Amino acid sequence: MKTRRYFQFLSTACLLFLLACTLHLHAQSAAARPTVEFCCVVWDPLPIPTVFYRDGKSYLPLEFFPGNRSQIYPLKDGNALELFEKVTAADGALTYKLVGKAPLVAGARRMLFLVDPVANPTGLPLRLYGVNDALDVFPPGTIRFFNFSTAELQVKFAGKVSKLPAGGMSLVKSNVSKKGGFIPFLIGDPKGEVIFETRLFSQPTGRDMVFIGAPAQPGGRVPVKVLPQLIAPEPPMPAGPQPSSSP
């Protein structure tokens, strides 16, 4: 009898120990999961008056500034950005309806999402395109070029020619002076024929995104949109204690 009670006690203790270890590991995993930060960009006001994003069980409102970055929002839970609108269900209750979704880039701690409305009756009304927006992959003094057209393009900027496949991206360092300056920017077709030309202003504390779209008609003007951003320089390190002068 004593032996049976001993083994019952030992089994219970082992189960409690395993349960405590599991809860501890789960708490450690949740605490170690870093928060992702993100911002959004829209070019024009969206047809949905108020857009919410889901963070765990919470639905939080987003504020957009057409043509500019939104403020930075935290995303503590999930591996995708999900956007919703508040709607009235058939029973009269308020609920949230999914209107857009895009995955996070693996390993990215800061994301930027382009949000565009799409006329697609069978799909979600908002299309999201997300990129890693961290400073280590997109530092100040550089420009990112995105080819959103359906054809391969060539981009020439700051003396560098980049081949951009459809849907491709390139990062180019501007190498401008501290005061900044205008740099010629050319877009060519696969044969090298120039189809667009302008000048972009760049400065060492800025990082810009350039989005290249497809012409509305064959041979038409190439749509180009620029999203600038200034990065505040890091504050100088405080000077150490100065040695006192001898009398």
Short mmCIF file of C-alpha atoms in Angstrom, two decimals:
data_model
loop_
_atom_site.label_atom_id
_atom_site.label_comp_id
_atom_site.label_asym_id
_atom_site.label_seq_id
_atom_site.Cartn_x
_atom_site.Cartn_y
_atom_site.Cartn_z
CA MET A 1 0.00 0.00 0.00
CA LYS A 2 2.77 2.42 0.91
CA THR A 3 4.60 1.59 -2.33
CA ARG A 4 1.47 2.31 -4.40
CA ARG A 5 0.94 5.67 -2.66
CA TYR A 6 4.59 6.53 -3.21
CA PHE A 7 4.33 5.90 -6.96
CA GLN A 8 1.06 7.86 -7.14
CA PHE A 9 2.74 10.79 -5.40
CA LEU A 10 5.78 10.51 -7.69
CA SER A 11 3.58 10.47 -10.83
CA THR A 12 1.60 13.52 -9.68
CA ALA A 13 4.81 15.41 -8.89
CA CYS A 14 6.22 14.61 -12.34
CA LEU A 15 3.04 15.80 -14.06
CA LEU A 16 3.05 19.04 -12.09
CA PHE A 17 6.72 19.58 -12.91
CA LEU A 18 6.12 19.02 -16.65
CA LEU A 19 3.12 21.36 -16.59
CA ALA A 20 5.17 24.08 -14.85
CA CYS A 21 7.97 23.68 -17.43
CA THR A 22 5.50 23.94 -20.31
CA LEU A 23 3.90 27.09 -18.91
CA HIS A 24 7.34 28.61 -18.26
CA LEU A 25 8.53 27.90 -21.81
CA HIS A 26 5.30 29.31 -23.24
CA ALA A 27 5.69 32.48 -21.17
CA GLN A 28 9.33 32.79 -22.23
CA SER A 29 8.37 32.34 -25.91
CA ALA A 30 5.66 35.00 -25.67
CA ALA A 31 7.98 37.41 -23.87
CA ALA A 32 10.79 36.81 -26.36
CA ARG A 33 8.57 37.40 -29.40
CA PRO A 34 9.60 40.85 -30.66
CA THR A 35 7.02 43.44 -31.62
CA VAL A 36 6.85 44.31 -35.31
CA GLU A 37 6.35 47.96 -36.23
CA PHE A 38 4.65 49.00 -39.43
CA CYS A 39 3.35 51.99 -41.33
CA CYS A 40 1.08 52.27 -44.35
CA VAL A 41 0.94 54.36 -47.51
CA VAL A 42 -2.08 55.20 -49.67
CA TRP A 43 -1.94 57.42 -52.74
CA ASP A 44 -5.60 58.49 -52.62
CA PRO A 45 -8.32 58.39 -49.95
CA LEU A 46 -9.69 54.87 -49.55
CA PRO A 47 -13.35 54.05 -50.25
CA ILE A 48 -13.61 52.61 -46.72
CA PRO A 49 -14.09 55.46 -44.20
CA THR A 50 -12.32 53.80 -41.28
CA VAL A 51 -9.89 50.90 -41.54
CA PHE A 52 -8.88 48.77 -38.57
CA TYR A 53 -6.02 46.32 -38.12
CA ARG A 54 -6.10 43.27 -35.90
CA ASP A 55 -3.53 42.75 -33.18
CA GLY A 56 -4.41 39.55 -31.38
CA LYS A 57 -8.03 39.97 -30.30
CA SER A 58 -8.00 43.78 -30.59
CA TYR A 59 -9.15 45.81 -33.61
CA LEU A 60 -7.32 49.13 -33.76
CA PRO A 61 -8.01 52.06 -36.13
CA LEU A 62 -5.49 53.24 -38.73
CA GLU A 63 -5.06 56.82 -39.93
CA PHE A 64 -3.83 57.45 -43.48
CA PHE A 65 -2.24 60.50 -45.06
CA PRO A 66 -2.51 60.16 -48.87
CA GLY A 67 0.89 60.40 -50.53
CA ASN A 68 2.77 60.08 -47.21
CA ARG A 69 3.64 57.50 -44.63
CA SER A 70 1.24 56.92 -41.78
CA GLN A 71 2.45 56.98 -38.22
CA ILE A 72 4.18 53.83 -36.95
CA TYR A 73 1.93 51.19 -35.37
CA PRO A 74 2.91 48.17 -33.24
CA LEU A 75 1.92 44.63 -34.19
CA LYS A 76 2.55 42.34 -31.25
CA ASP A 77 0.77 39.23 -32.48
CA GLY A 78 0.42 37.45 -35.79
CA ASN A 79 2.51 36.85 -38.91
CA ALA A 80 0.43 39.00 -41.26
CA LEU A 81 -1.18 42.42 -41.39
CA GLU A 82 -4.96 42.05 -41.58
CA LEU A 83 -7.18 45.04 -42.31
CA PHE A 84 -10.88 45.22 -41.48
CA GLU A 85 -13.89 47.48 -41.76
CA LYS A 86 -16.66 47.65 -39.18
CA VAL A 87 -19.98 46.45 -40.60
CA THR A 88 -23.48 45.65 -39.34
CA ALA A 89 -24.34 41.97 -39.46
CA ALA A 90 -27.74 40.56 -40.45
CA ASP A 91 -28.78 40.39 -36.78
CA GLY A 92 -27.91 44.07 -36.29
CA ALA A 93 -24.70 43.42 -34.35
CA LEU A 94 -21.50 45.26 -35.23
CA THR A 95 -18.70 43.06 -36.50
CA TYR A 96 -15.42 43.33 -38.40
CA LYS A 97 -15.07 42.24 -42.02
CA LEU A 98 -11.69 41.37 -43.55
CA VAL A 99 -10.84 43.76 -46.41
CA GLY A 100 -7.10 43.23 -46.94
CA LYS A 101 -4.27 40.95 -45.87
CA ALA A 102 -0.53 40.56 -46.54
CA PRO A 103 2.17 38.47 -44.81
CA LEU A 104 5.06 39.97 -42.89
CA VAL A 105 8.53 39.62 -44.38
CA ALA A 106 10.37 36.93 -42.44
CA GLY A 107 12.75 38.46 -39.91
CA ALA A 108 11.60 42.04 -40.53
CA ARG A 109 11.13 44.15 -37.43
CA ARG A 110 9.71 47.15 -39.32
CA MET A 111 7.41 46.95 -42.33
CA LEU A 112 5.90 49.33 -44.83
CA PHE A 113 2.65 48.40 -46.59
CA LEU A 114 1.24 49.96 -49.74
CA VAL A 115 -2.55 49.88 -49.60
CA ASP A 116 -4.55 50.17 -52.83
CA PRO A 117 -8.24 49.60 -53.58
CA VAL A 118 -8.94 47.00 -56.25
CA ALA A 119 -12.10 46.42 -58.29
CA ASN A 120 -12.38 42.70 -57.64
CA PRO A 121 -15.88 41.47 -56.74
CA THR A 122 -14.62 38.00 -55.79
CA GLY A 123 -11.63 39.07 -53.69
CA LEU A 124 -10.70 41.48 -50.94
CA PRO A 125 -11.30 45.15 -51.78
CA LEU A 126 -7.87 46.29 -50.57
CA ARG A 127 -4.58 45.05 -51.98
CA LEU A 128 -1.54 45.16 -49.67
CA TYR A 129 2.11 45.04 -50.67
CA GLY A 130 4.61 44.83 -47.82
CA VAL A 131 8.38 45.41 -47.76
CA ASN A 132 11.06 45.32 -45.09
CA ASP A 133 11.45 48.94 -43.99
CA ALA A 134 14.24 48.53 -41.44
CA LEU A 135 17.14 50.98 -41.58
CA ASP A 136 19.73 48.22 -41.94
CA VAL A 137 18.23 47.09 -45.26
CA PHE A 138 17.07 50.54 -46.40
CA PRO A 139 19.51 53.08 -44.91
CA PRO A 140 19.55 56.87 -45.33
CA GLY A 141 21.28 58.12 -48.47
CA THR A 142 19.74 55.42 -50.65
CA ILE A 143 16.81 55.14 -53.04
CA ARG A 144 14.67 52.08 -53.63
CA PHE A 145 13.17 51.49 -57.08
CA PHE A 146 10.14 49.24 -57.54
CA ASN A 147 8.93 47.99 -60.92
CA PHE A 148 5.18 47.53 -60.68
CA SER A 149 4.78 47.28 -64.44
CA THR A 150 4.42 44.02 -66.37
CA ALA A 151 7.64 44.51 -68.40
CA GLU A 152 11.33 44.38 -67.63
CA LEU A 153 12.86 47.84 -67.23
CA GLN A 154 16.26 49.45 -66.87
CA VAL A 155 16.81 52.21 -64.31
CA LYS A 156 19.77 54.58 -64.39
CA PHE A 157 20.48 56.67 -61.30
CA ALA A 158 23.67 58.02 -59.72
CA GLY A 159 25.78 56.44 -62.46
CA LYS A 160 24.40 52.94 -61.85
CA VAL A 161 22.19 50.98 -64.25
CA SER A 162 19.86 48.44 -62.63
CA LYS A 163 17.83 45.84 -64.51
CA LEU A 164 14.40 45.52 -62.96
CA PRO A 165 12.26 42.53 -63.87
CA ALA A 166 8.50 42.91 -63.52
CA GLY A 167 7.85 43.09 -59.80
CA GLY A 168 11.54 43.61 -59.07
CA MET A 169 13.29 46.05 -56.74
CA SER A 170 16.75 47.63 -56.57
CA LEU A 171 18.57 49.75 -53.99
CA VAL A 172 20.98 52.47 -55.12
CA LYS A 173 23.19 54.76 -53.04
CA SER A 174 22.92 58.39 -54.15
CA ASN A 175 26.42 59.52 -53.02
CA VAL A 176 25.32 63.15 -52.78
CA SER A 177 27.01 65.88 -50.76
CA LYS A 178 25.82 66.91 -47.30
CA LYS A 179 23.64 69.61 -48.86
CA GLY A 180 21.99 67.14 -51.23
CA GLY A 181 21.24 67.69 -54.87
CA PHE A 182 19.27 66.70 -57.96
CA ILE A 183 20.39 63.55 -59.76
CA PRO A 184 19.27 62.51 -63.27
CA PHE A 185 16.90 59.53 -63.27
CA LEU A 186 16.15 57.57 -66.44
CA ILE A 187 13.92 54.59 -67.17
CA GLY A 188 14.60 52.47 -70.23
CA ASP A 189 12.94 49.50 -71.88
CA PRO A 190 14.80 46.17 -72.21
CA LYS A 191 16.54 47.48 -75.35
CA GLY A 192 17.83 50.55 -73.52
CA GLU A 193 15.48 53.03 -75.19
CA VAL A 194 14.70 55.85 -72.72
CA ILE A 195 10.97 55.97 -71.95
CA PHE A 196 11.05 58.31 -68.95
CA GLU A 197 13.46 60.96 -67.71
CA THR A 198 13.50 63.37 -64.78
CA ARG A 199 15.69 64.47 -61.84
CA LEU A 200 15.31 63.26 -58.27
CA PHE A 201 16.40 65.23 -55.22
CA SER A 202 18.44 63.19 -52.77
CA GLN A 203 20.26 63.94 -49.53
CA PRO A 204 22.34 61.90 -47.07
CA THR A 205 19.65 61.99 -44.36
CA GLY A 206 16.86 60.97 -46.73
CA ARG A 207 15.72 57.67 -48.13
CA ASP A 208 13.21 57.63 -50.96
CA MET A 209 11.06 55.01 -52.63
CA VAL A 210 10.28 55.28 -56.34
CA PHE A 211 7.36 53.25 -57.68
CA ILE A 212 7.18 52.67 -61.43
CA GLY A 213 3.84 51.61 -62.85
CA ALA A 214 2.55 50.51 -66.24
CA PRO A 215 1.29 53.09 -68.76
CA ALA A 216 -2.47 53.36 -69.09
CA GLN A 217 -2.05 52.74 -72.83
CA PRO A 218 0.79 51.14 -74.83
CA GLY A 219 3.40 53.81 -75.49
CA GLY A 220 1.79 56.17 -72.96
CA ARG A 221 3.46 58.07 -70.16
CA VAL A 222 5.10 55.92 -67.50
CA PRO A 223 3.54 56.67 -64.08
CA VAL A 224 6.16 57.31 -61.41
CA LYS A 225 5.42 58.05 -57.77
CA VAL A 226 8.01 59.07 -55.18
CA LEU A 227 7.70 58.48 -51.45
CA PRO A 228 10.35 60.54 -49.60
CA GLN A 229 11.41 60.23 -45.98
CA LEU A 230 13.94 62.14 -43.88
CA ILE A 231 15.77 60.24 -41.13
CA ALA A 232 16.86 62.30 -38.16
CA PRO A 233 20.61 61.95 -37.59
CA GLU A 234 21.70 60.19 -34.44
CA PRO A 235 22.52 62.62 -31.60
CA PRO A 236 26.25 63.04 -30.92
CA MET A 237 27.74 61.04 -28.11
CA PRO A 238 28.10 63.09 -24.91
CA ALA A 239 31.62 64.25 -24.27
CA GLY A 240 33.43 62.59 -21.42
CA PRO A 241 34.64 64.45 -18.31
CA GLN A 242 37.34 66.96 -19.12
CA PRO A 243 40.55 66.75 -17.11
CA SER A 244 40.97 69.64 -14.73
CA SER A 245 43.79 72.04 -15.52
CA SER A 246 46.70 72.31 -13.11
CA PRO A 247 47.06 75.62 -11.24
#
